[in-house]
Amino acid sequence: MTSQITLFVNPTAGRGRGAGAAQPAADALREAGFAVRTVVGTDAADALVRAREAVDAGTGALIAVGGDGMTSLALQAVAGTDTPLGVVAVGTGNDFARATGLPVRQPAKAGRLIGEALKGGHVRTLDLGRAGEHWFGSVLASGFDSRVNDRGNRMRWPAGRLKYDLAILAELAAFRPIPYRLTLDDGEPREIEATLVAVGNGPSYGGGMRICHGAEMDDGLLDVTVVGECSRGALLRVFPRVYKGTHLSHPSVTTHRARKVTLEAANVTGYADGERLGALPLTAEVVPGAVRLLVRE
């Protein structure tokens, strides 16, 4: 193992927490005896190029400092390689860190954990989902939730979570069930009417919404949650239950597990780990053991 490791930093994560988190994490890693190099790109594309260069050059680990967006970007660089991934979660949602039991908004503690994991060889080999060339660790979303994302991304005001609350209200007013074609593995396509279809390698998205509650990140399967056709009132009643995962018992909700999932629907965008993938159709496949995550013993 090389003692040279790379901090991959999003300075704007968590309303500026990313910049503040990099220093205590780096200090903890240097105290553990590692030489720390920091990579900050001018934008996401440039940052990914720099991260891949670090991986190709043999860095001992790539440490994502930021939120789920930064972790997602780091996954694009390390997936399918032997380079371990560390996560210093200081973003708004931090779903990947929560699902894997890592510290949240405690950069010094996260840095110490990563240092100990590197010294002790403590890694957890996890599956990832893959849609085209894009890797994802948590959830691929489509339908009502992705339309909320679309609308929120178009809005210039207000900022933060309020923007997405308003986007939810606007989408509720306009919502109609979506005709999907859903194919699991190599089975026959199913024609369904649905509010949304989520494909989870992990259990949650959106800062703790456990849409694929019970999903395991090392079982070689994707969990599929289908919220079927329901009224606006039913959707308003069901949606808050997502935070505890109790929505899965609602009669409008069905679940499946598969190694490959194809989603087809008109005028629907797919988002994976919060990142826009583009319009459906999309096929997601699980790739077992695709990433080596640095974890506590």
mmCIF file of C-alpha atoms in Angstrom, residues 75 78 81-86 95-102 113 117-118 120-128 137 201-203 214-220 288-297:
data_model
loop_
_atom_site.group_PDB
_atom_site.id
_atom_site.type_symbol
_atom_site.label_atom_id
_atom_site.label_comp_id
_atom_site.label_asym_id
_atom_site.label_seq_id
_atom_site.Cartn_x
_atom_site.Cartn_y
_atom_site.Cartn_z
ATOM 1 C CA LEU A 75 -17.398 6.148 -7.903
ATOM 2 C CA VAL A 78 -12.706 3.974 -8.723
ATOM 3 C CA THR A 81 -10.422 -0.801 -9.934
ATOM 4 C CA ASP A 82 -8.456 -1.912 -6.863
ATOM 5 C CA THR A 83 -8.254 1.655 -5.535
ATOM 6 C CA PRO A 84 -10.215 1.888 -2.275
ATOM 7 C CA LEU A 85 -12.778 4.626 -1.729
ATOM 8 C CA GLY A 86 -13.012 6.710 1.423
ATOM 9 C CA ASP A 95 -27.358 8.732 1.755
ATOM 10 C CA PHE A 96 -24.374 6.622 0.707
ATOM 11 C CA ALA A 97 -22.532 7.269 3.987
ATOM 12 C CA ARG A 98 -25.617 6.606 6.108
ATOM 13 C CA ALA A 99 -26.324 3.335 4.291
ATOM 14 C CA THR A 100 -22.791 2.108 4.926
ATOM 15 C CA GLY A 101 -22.529 3.237 8.549
ATOM 16 C CA LEU A 102 -19.941 5.972 7.999
ATOM 17 C CA LEU A 113 -11.593 6.084 10.415
ATOM 18 C CA ALA A 117 -8.996 1.352 7.705
ATOM 19 C CA LEU A 118 -6.038 1.907 5.367
ATOM 20 C CA GLY A 120 -5.615 -2.285 8.954
ATOM 21 C CA GLY A 121 -6.813 -3.209 5.470
ATOM 22 C CA HIS A 122 -10.443 -2.805 6.505
ATOM 23 C CA VAL A 123 -12.472 -2.655 3.315
ATOM 24 C CA ARG A 124 -16.009 -3.670 2.472
ATOM 25 C CA THR A 125 -16.544 -4.845 -1.082
ATOM 26 C CA LEU A 126 -19.825 -3.447 -2.374
ATOM 27 C CA ASP A 127 -21.953 -3.870 -5.456
ATOM 28 C CA LEU A 128 -22.733 -0.927 -7.696
ATOM 29 C CA GLY A 137 -24.239 3.408 -5.353
ATOM 30 C CA ASN A 201 -28.479 -0.694 -5.064
ATOM 31 C CA GLY A 202 -28.830 0.984 -1.672
ATOM 32 C CA PRO A 203 -31.940 1.803 0.351
ATOM 33 C CA GLY A 214 -34.193 -3.261 2.913
ATOM 34 C CA ALA A 215 -31.871 -3.066 -0.086
ATOM 35 C CA GLU A 216 -28.497 -4.653 0.642
ATOM 36 C CA MET A 217 -25.414 -3.270 -1.069
ATOM 37 C CA ASP A 218 -23.588 -6.576 -1.335
ATOM 38 C CA ASP A 219 -26.268 -9.133 -2.309
ATOM 39 C CA GLY A 220 -25.732 -9.073 -6.075
ATOM 40 C CA PRO A 288 -21.107 -7.336 -7.816
ATOM 41 C CA GLY A 289 -18.000 -6.285 -5.903
ATOM 42 C CA ALA A 290 -17.426 -3.190 -8.024
ATOM 43 C CA VAL A 291 -15.981 -0.933 -5.301
ATOM 44 C CA ARG A 292 -13.782 -1.350 -2.206
ATOM 45 C CA LEU A 293 -15.057 0.958 0.547
ATOM 46 C CA LEU A 294 -12.879 1.907 3.515
ATOM 47 C CA VAL A 295 -14.837 1.128 6.683
ATOM 48 C CA ARG A 296 -14.397 0.798 10.428
ATOM 49 C CA GLU A 297 -13.226 -2.604 11.680
#
